Short mmCIF file of N, CA and C in Angstrom, two decimals:
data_model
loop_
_atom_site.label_atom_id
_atom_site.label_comp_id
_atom_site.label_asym_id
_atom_site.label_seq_id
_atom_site.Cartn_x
_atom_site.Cartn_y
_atom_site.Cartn_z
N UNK A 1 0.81 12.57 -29.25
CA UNK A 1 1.75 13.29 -30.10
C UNK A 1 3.18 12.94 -29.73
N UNK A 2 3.74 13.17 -28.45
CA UNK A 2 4.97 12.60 -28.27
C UNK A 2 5.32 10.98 -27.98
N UNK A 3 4.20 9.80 -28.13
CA UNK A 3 4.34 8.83 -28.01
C UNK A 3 5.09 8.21 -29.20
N UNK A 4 5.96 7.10 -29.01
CA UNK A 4 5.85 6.17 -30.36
C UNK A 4 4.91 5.20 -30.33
N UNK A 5 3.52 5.26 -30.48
CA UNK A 5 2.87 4.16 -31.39
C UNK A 5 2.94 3.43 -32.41
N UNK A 6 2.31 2.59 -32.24
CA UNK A 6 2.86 1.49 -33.08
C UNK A 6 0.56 1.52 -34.27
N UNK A 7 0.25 2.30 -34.11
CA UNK A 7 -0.99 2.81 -34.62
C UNK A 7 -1.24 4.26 -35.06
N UNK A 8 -2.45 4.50 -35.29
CA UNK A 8 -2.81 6.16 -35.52
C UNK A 8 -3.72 6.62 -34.23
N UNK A 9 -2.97 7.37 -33.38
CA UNK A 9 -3.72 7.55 -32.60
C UNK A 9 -5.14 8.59 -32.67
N UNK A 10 -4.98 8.94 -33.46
CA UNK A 10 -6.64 9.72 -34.09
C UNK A 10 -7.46 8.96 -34.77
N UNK A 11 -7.05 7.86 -34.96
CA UNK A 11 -8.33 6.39 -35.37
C UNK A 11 -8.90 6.17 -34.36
N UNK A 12 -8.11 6.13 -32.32
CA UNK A 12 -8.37 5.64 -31.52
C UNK A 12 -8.46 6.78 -30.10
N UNK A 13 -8.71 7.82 -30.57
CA UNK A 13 -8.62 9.01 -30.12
C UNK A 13 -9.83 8.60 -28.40
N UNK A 14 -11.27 8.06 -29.35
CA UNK A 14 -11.93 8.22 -27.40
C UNK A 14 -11.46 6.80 -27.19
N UNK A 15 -10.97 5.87 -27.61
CA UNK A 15 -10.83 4.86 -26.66
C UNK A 15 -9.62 4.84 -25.63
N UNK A 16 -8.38 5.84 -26.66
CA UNK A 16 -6.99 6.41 -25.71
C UNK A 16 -7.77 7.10 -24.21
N UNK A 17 -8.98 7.18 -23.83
CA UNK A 17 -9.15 8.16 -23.15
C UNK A 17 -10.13 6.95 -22.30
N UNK A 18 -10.03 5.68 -22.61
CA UNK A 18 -10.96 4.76 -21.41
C UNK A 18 -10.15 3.81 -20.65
N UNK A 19 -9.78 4.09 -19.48
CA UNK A 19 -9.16 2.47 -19.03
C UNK A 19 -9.55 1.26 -19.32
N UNK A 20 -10.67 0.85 -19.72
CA UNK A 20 -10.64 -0.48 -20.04
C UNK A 20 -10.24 -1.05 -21.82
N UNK A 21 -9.27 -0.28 -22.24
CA UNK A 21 -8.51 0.15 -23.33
C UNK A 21 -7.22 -0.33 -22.98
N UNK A 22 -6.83 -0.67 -21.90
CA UNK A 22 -5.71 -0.42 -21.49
C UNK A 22 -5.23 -2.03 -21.41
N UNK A 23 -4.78 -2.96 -21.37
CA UNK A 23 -4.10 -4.18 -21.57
C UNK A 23 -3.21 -4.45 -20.44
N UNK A 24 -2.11 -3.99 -20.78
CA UNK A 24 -1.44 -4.22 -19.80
C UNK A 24 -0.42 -2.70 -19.59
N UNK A 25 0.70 -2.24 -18.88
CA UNK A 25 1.66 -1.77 -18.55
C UNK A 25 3.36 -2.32 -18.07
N UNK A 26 3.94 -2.20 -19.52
CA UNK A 26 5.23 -2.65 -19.17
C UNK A 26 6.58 -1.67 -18.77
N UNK A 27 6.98 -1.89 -17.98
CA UNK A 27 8.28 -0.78 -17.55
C UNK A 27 9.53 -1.54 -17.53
N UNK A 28 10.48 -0.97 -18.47
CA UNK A 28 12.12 -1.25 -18.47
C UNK A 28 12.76 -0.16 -17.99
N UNK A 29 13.40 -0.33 -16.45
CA UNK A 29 14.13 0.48 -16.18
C UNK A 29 15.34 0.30 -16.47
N UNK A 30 16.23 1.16 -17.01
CA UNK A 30 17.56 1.54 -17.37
C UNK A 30 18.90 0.70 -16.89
N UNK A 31 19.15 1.10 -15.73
CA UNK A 31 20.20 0.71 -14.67
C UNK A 31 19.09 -0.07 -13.88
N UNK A 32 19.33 -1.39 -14.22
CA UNK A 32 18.08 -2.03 -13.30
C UNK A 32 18.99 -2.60 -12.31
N UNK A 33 20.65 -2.64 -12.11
CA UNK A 33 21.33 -3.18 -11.02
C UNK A 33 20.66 -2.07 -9.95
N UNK A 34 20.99 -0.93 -10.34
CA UNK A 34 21.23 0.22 -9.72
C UNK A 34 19.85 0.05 -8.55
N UNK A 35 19.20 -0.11 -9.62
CA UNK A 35 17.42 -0.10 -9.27
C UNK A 35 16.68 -1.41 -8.18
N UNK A 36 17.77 -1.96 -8.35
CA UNK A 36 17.29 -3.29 -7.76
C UNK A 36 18.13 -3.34 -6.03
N UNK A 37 19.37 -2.49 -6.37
CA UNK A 37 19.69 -2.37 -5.18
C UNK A 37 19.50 -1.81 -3.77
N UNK A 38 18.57 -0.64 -4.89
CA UNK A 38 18.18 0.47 -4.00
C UNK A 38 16.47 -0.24 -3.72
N UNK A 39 16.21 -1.22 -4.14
CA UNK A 39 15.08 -2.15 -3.58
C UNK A 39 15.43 -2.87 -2.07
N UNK A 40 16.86 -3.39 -2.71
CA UNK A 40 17.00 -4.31 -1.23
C UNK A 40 17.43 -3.22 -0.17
N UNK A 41 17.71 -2.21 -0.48
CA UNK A 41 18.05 -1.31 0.94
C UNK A 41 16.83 -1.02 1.37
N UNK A 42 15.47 -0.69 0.80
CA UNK A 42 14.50 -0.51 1.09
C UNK A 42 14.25 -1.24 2.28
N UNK A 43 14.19 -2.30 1.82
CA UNK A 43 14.21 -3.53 2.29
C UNK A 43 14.64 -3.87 3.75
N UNK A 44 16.13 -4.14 3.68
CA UNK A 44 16.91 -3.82 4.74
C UNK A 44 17.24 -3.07 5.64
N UNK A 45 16.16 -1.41 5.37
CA UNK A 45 16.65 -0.67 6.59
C UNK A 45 16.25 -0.55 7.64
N UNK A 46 16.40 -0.33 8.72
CA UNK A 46 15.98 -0.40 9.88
C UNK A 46 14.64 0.37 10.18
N UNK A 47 14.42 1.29 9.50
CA UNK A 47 13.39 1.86 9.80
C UNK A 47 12.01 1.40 9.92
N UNK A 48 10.98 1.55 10.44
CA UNK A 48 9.60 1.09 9.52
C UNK A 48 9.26 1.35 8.46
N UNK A 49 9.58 2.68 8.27
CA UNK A 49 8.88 3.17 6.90
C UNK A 49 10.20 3.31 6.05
N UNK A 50 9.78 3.64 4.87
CA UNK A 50 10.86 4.02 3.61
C UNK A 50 11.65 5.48 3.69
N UNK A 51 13.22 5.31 4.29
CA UNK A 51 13.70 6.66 4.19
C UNK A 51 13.96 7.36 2.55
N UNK A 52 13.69 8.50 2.62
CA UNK A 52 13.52 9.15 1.67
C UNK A 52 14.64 9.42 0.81
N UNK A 53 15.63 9.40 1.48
CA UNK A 53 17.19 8.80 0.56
C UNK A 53 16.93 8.12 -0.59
N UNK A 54 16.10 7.19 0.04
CA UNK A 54 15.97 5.62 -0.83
C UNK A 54 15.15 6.27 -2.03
N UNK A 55 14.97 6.81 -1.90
CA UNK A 55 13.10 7.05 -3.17
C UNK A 55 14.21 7.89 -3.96
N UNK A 56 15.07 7.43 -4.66
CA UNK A 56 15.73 7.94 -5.83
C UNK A 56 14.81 7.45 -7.03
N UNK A 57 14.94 8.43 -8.00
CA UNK A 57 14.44 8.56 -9.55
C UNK A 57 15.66 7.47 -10.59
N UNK A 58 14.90 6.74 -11.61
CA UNK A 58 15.47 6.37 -12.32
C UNK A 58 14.74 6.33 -13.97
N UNK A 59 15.90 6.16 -14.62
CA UNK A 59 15.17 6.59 -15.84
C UNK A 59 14.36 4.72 -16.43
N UNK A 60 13.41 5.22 -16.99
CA UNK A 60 12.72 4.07 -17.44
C UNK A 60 11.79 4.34 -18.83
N UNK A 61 11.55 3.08 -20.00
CA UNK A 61 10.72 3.40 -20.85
C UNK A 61 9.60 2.50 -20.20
N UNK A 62 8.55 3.25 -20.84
CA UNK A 62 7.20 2.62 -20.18
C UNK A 62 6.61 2.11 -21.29
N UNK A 63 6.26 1.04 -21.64
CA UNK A 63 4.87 0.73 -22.70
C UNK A 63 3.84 0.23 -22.36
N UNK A 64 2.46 1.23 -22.91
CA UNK A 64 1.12 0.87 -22.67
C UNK A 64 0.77 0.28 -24.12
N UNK A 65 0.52 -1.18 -23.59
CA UNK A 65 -0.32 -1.98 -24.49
C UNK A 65 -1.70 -1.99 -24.13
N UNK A 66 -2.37 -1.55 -26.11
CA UNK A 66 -3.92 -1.55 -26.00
C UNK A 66 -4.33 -3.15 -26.75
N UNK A 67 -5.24 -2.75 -26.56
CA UNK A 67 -6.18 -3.94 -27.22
C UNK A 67 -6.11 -3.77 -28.96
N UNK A 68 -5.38 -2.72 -29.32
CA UNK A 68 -5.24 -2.49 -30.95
C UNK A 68 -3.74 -1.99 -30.98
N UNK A 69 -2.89 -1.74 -30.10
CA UNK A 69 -1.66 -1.67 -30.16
C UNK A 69 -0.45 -1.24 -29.36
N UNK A 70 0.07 -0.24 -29.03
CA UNK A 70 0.97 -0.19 -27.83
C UNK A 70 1.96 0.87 -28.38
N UNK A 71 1.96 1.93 -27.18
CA UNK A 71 2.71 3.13 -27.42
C UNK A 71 3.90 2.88 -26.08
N UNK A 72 4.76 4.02 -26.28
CA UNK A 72 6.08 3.88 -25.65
C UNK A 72 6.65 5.54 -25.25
N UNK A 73 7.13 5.37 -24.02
CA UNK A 73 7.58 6.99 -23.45
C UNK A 73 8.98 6.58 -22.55
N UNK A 74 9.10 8.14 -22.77
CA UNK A 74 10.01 8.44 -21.63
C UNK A 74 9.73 8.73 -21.00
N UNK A 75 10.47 7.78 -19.09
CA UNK A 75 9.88 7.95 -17.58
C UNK A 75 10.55 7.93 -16.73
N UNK A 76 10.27 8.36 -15.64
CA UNK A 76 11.25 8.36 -14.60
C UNK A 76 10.03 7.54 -13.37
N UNK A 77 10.88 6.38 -12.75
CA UNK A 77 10.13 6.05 -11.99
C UNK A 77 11.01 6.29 -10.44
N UNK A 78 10.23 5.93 -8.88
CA UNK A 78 10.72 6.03 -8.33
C UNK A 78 9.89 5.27 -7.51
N UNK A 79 10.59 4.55 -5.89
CA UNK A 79 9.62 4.26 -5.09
C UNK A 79 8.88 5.28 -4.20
N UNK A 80 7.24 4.61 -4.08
CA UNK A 80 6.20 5.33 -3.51
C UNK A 80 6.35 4.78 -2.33
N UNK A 81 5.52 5.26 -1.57
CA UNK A 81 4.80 5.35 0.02
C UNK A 81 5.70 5.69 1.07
N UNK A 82 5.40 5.62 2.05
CA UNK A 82 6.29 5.69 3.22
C UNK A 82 6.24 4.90 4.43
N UNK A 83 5.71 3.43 4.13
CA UNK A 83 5.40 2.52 4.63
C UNK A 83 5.91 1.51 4.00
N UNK A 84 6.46 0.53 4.51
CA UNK A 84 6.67 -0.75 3.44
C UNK A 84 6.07 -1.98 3.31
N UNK A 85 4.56 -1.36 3.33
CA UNK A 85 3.65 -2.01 3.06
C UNK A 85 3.64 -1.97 1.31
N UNK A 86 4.54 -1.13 0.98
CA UNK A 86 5.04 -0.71 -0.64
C UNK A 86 5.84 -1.28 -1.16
N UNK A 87 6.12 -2.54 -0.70
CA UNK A 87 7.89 -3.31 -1.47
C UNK A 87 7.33 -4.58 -0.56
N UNK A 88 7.46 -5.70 -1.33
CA UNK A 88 7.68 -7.03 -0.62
C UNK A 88 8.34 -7.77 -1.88
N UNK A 89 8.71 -8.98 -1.34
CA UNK A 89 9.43 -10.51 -1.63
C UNK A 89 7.98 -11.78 -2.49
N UNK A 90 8.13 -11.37 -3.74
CA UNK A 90 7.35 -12.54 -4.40
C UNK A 90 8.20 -13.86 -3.86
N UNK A 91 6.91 -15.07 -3.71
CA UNK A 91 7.60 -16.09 -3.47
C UNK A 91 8.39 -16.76 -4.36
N UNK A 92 8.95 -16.24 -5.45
CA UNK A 92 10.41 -16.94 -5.76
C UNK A 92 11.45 -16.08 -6.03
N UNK A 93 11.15 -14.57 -4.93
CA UNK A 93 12.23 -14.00 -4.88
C UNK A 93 12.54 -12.78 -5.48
N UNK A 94 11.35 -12.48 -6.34
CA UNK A 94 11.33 -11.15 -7.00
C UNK A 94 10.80 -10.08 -6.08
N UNK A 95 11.10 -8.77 -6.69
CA UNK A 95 10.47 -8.22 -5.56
C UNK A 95 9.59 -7.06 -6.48
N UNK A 96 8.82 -6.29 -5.69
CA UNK A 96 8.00 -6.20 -6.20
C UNK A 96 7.06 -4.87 -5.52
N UNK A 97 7.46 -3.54 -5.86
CA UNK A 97 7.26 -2.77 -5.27
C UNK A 97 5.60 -1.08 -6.46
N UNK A 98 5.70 -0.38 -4.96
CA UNK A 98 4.42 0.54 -5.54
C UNK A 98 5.54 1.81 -6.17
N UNK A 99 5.26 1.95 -7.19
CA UNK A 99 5.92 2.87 -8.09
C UNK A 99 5.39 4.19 -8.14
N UNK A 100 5.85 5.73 -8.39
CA UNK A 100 5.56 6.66 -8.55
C UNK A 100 5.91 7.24 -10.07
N UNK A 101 5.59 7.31 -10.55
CA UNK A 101 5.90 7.71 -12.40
C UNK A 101 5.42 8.82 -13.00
N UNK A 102 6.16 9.23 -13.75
CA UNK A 102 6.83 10.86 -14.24
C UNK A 102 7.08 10.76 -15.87
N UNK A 103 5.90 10.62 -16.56
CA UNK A 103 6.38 11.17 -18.14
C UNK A 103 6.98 11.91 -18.68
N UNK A 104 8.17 12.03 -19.03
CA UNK A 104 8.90 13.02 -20.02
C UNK A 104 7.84 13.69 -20.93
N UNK A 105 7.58 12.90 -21.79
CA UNK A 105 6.44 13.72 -22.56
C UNK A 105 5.31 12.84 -23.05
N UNK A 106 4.15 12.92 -23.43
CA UNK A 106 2.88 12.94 -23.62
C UNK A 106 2.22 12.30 -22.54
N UNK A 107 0.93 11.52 -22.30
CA UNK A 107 0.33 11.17 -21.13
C UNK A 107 -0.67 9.75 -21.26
N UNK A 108 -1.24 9.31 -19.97
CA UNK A 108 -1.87 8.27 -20.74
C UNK A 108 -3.41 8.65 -19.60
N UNK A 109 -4.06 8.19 -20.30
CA UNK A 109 -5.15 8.33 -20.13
C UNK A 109 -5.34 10.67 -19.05
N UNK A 110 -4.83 11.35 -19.95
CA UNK A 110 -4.28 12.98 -19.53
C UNK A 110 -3.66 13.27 -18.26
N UNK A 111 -3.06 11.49 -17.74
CA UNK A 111 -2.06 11.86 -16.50
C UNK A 111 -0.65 11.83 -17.41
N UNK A 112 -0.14 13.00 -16.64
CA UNK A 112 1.57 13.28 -16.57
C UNK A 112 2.43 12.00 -15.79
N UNK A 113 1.66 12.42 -14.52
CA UNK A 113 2.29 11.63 -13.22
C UNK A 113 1.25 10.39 -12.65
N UNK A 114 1.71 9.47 -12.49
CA UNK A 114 0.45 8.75 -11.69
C UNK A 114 1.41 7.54 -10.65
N UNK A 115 0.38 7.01 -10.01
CA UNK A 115 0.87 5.74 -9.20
C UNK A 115 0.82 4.65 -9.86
N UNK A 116 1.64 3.64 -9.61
CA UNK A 116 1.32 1.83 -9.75
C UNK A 116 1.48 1.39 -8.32
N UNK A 117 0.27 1.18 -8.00
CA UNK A 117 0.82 0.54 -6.23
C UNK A 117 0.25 -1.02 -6.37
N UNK A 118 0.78 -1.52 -5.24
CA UNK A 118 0.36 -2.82 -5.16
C UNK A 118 -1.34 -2.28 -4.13
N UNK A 119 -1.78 -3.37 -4.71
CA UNK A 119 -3.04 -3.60 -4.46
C UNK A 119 -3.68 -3.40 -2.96
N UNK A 120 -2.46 -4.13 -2.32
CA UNK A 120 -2.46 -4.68 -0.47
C UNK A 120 -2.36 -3.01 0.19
N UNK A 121 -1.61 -2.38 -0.67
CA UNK A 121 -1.09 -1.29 0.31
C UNK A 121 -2.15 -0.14 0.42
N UNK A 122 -3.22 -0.18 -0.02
CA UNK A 122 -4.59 0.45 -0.53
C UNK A 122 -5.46 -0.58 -0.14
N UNK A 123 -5.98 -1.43 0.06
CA UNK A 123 -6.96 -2.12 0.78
C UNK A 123 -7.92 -2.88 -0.81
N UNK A 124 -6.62 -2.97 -1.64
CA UNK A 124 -7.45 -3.46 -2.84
C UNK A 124 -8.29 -2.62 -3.75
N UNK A 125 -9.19 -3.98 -4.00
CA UNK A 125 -10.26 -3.02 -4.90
C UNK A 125 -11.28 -2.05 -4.20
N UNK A 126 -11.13 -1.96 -2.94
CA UNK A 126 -11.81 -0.99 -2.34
C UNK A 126 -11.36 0.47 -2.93
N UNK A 127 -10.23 0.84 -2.95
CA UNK A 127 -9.98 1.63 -3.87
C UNK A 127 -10.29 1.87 -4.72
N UNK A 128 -10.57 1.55 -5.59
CA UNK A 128 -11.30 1.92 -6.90
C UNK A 128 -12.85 1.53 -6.58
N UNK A 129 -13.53 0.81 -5.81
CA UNK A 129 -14.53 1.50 -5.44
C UNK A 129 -15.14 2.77 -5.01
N UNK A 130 -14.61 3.44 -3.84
CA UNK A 130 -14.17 4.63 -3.30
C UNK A 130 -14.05 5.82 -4.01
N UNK A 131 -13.07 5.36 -5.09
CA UNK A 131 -12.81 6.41 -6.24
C UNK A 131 -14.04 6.84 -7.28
N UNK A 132 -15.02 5.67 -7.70
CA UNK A 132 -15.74 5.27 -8.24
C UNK A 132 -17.24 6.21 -7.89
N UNK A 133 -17.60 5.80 -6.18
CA UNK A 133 -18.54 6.65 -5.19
C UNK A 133 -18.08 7.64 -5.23
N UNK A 134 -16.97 8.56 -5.02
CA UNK A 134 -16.55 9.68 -5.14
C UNK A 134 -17.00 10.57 -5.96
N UNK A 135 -17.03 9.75 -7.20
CA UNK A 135 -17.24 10.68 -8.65
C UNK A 135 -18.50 10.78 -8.99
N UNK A 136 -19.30 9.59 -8.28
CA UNK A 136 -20.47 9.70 -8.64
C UNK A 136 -21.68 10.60 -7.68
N UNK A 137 -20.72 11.23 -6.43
CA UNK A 137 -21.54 11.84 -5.73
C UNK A 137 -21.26 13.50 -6.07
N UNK A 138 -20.05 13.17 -6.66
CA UNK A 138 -20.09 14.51 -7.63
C UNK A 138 -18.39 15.63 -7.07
N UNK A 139 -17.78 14.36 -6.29
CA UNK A 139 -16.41 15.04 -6.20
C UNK A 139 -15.47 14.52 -7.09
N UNK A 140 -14.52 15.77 -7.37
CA UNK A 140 -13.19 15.38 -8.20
C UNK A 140 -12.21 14.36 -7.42
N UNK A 141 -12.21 13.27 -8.10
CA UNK A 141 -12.05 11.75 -7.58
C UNK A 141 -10.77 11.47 -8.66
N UNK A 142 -9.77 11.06 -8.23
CA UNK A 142 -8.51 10.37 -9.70
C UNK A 142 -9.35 9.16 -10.31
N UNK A 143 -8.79 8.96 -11.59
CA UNK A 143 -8.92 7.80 -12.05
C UNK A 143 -7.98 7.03 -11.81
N UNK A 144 -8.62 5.74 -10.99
CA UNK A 144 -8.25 4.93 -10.43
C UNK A 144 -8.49 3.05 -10.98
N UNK A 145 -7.78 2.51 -11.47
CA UNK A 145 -8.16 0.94 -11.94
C UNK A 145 -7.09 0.27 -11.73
N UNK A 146 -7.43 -1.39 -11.62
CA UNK A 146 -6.31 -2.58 -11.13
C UNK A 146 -5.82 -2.26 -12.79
N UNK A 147 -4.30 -2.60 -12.99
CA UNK A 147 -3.60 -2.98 -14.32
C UNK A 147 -2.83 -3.96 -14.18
N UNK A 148 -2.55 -5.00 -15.44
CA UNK A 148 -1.72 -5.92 -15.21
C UNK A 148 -0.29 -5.08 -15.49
N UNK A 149 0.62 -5.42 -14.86
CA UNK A 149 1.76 -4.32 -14.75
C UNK A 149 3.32 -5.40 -14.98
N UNK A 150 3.90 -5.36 -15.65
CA UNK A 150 5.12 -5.63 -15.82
C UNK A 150 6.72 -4.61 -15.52
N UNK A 151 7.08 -4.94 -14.39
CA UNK A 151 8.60 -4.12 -14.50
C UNK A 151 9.80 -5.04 -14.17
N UNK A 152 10.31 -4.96 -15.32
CA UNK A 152 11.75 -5.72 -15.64
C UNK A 152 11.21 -7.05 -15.99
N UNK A 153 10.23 -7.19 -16.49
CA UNK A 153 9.90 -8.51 -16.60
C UNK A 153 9.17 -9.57 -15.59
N UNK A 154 9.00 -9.01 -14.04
CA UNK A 154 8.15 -9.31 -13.28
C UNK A 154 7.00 -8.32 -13.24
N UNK A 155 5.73 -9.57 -13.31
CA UNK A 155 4.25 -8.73 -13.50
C UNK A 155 3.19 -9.58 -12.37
N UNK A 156 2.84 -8.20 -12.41
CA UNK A 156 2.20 -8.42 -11.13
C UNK A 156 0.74 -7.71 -11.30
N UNK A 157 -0.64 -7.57 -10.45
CA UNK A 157 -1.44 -6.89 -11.11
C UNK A 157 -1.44 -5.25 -9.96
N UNK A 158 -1.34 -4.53 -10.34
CA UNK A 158 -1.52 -2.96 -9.91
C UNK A 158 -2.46 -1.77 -9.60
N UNK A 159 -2.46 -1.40 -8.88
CA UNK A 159 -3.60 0.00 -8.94
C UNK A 159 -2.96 1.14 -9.74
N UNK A 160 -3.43 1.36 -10.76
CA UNK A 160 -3.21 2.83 -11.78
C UNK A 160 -3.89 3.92 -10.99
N UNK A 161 -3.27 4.84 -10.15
CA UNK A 161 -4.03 5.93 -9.80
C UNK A 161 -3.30 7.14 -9.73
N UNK A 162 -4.33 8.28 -10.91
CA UNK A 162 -3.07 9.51 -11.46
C UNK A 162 -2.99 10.93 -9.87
N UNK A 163 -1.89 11.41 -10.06
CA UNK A 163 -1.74 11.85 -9.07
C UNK A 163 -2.48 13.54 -9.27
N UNK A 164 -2.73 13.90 -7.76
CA UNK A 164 -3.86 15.17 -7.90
C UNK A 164 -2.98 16.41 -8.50
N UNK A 165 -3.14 16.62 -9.74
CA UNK A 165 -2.63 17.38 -10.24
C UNK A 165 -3.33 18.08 -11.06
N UNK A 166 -3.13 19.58 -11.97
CA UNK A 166 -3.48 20.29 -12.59
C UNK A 166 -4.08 19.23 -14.08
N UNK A 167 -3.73 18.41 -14.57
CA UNK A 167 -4.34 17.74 -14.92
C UNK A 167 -5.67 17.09 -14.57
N UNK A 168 -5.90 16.77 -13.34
CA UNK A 168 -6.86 16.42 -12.81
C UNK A 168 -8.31 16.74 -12.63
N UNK A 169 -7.51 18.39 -12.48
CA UNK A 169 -8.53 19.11 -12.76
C UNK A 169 -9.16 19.47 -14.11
N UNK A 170 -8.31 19.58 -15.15
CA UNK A 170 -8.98 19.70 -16.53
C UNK A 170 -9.68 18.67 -16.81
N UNK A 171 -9.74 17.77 -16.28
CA UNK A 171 -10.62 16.23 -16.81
C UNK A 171 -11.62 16.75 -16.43
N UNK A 172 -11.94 17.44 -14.81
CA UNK A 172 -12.89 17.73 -14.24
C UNK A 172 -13.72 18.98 -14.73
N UNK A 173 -13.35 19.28 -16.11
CA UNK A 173 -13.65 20.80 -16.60
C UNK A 173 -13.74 22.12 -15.33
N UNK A 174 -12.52 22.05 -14.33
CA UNK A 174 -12.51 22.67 -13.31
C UNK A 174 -11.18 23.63 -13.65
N UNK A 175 -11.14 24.55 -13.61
CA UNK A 175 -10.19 25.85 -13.88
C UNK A 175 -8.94 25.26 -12.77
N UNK A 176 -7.94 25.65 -13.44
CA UNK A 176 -6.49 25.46 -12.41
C UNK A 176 -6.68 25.88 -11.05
N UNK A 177 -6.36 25.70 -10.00
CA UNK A 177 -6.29 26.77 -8.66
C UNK A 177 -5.41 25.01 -7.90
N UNK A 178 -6.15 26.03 -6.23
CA UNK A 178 -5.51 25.04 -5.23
C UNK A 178 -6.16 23.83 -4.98
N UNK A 179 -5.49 22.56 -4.73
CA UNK A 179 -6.35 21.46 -4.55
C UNK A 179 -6.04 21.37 -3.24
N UNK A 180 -7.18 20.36 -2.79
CA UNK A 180 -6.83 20.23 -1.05
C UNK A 180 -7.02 18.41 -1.34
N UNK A 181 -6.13 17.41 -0.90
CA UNK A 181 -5.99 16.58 -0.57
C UNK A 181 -6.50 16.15 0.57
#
């Protein structure tokens, strides 16, 4: 409802609801100087891990391309983890970090919020294995899959994994309350 599609999304109503529906993920952030700078400080600081200064919000449009067409939102992304096992140097210089993302309005696959991490910083596709066994032994598990991921025009491939939220639980036909992580 609040997406701009470029389709009818009630033609494509259960496939909006399968990751392997999903194509790719492109993100244009706004102030991408801004955004890029606050990469290389990442980068550069002395710390091991990522000070939390750094994990500023920026505004970004996101588009999810399907296999029949491609919708568009308003987002706020920011950097994830607290390790910088979350940001590295592609070899010709791009860089290339695990994202945390925040829909303004509507959702994709009934996440609000979810991750794009790089692959390495999660142990790969073990992850979405994991996630996979999880669900099938009968715990509330995120949906978790690799995506090909584009931001600013560098693409890279990604882990989509939505964050444990009240959403999470409605997928799970599980009533709101406390989650334990």
């Amino acid at each position: 409802v609040h997406a701009k599609c470029n389709f009818l999304t009630s033609n494509y109503i259960d496939a909006l609801s399968k990751p392997k529906s999903i194509s790719s993920i492109d993100i244009e952030v706004a102030k991408s100087s801004k955004y890029y700078k606050n990469a290389f400080r990442v980068i550069t600081s002395r710390s091991q891990n990522i000070p939390k200064k750094l994990k500023k919000r920026f505004k970004a449009t996101l588009r999810v391309n399907y296999k029949f067409g491609y919708c568009e939102y308003a987002a706020r992304v920011r950097q994830n983890g607290d390790w910088k096992d979350h940001i590295r140097f592609e070899d010709i210089g791009n860089i290339v970090r695990s994202l945390d993302v925040r829909l303004d309005e509507g959702n994709i696959l009934n996440a609000v919020r979810f991750k794009l991490l790089l692959p390495e910083s999660r142990n790969g596709i073990n992850e979405i294995l994991a996630s996979l066994i999880l669900k099938k032994i009968g715990f509330i598990s995120p949906e978790t899959f690799e995506v090909e991921t584009s931001v600013n025009g560098i693409s890279t491939v990604m882990l989509f994994q939505e964050n444990a939220e009240k959403e999470l639980l409605e997928s799970s036909l599980k009533r709101e309350g406390p989650i334990f992580e």
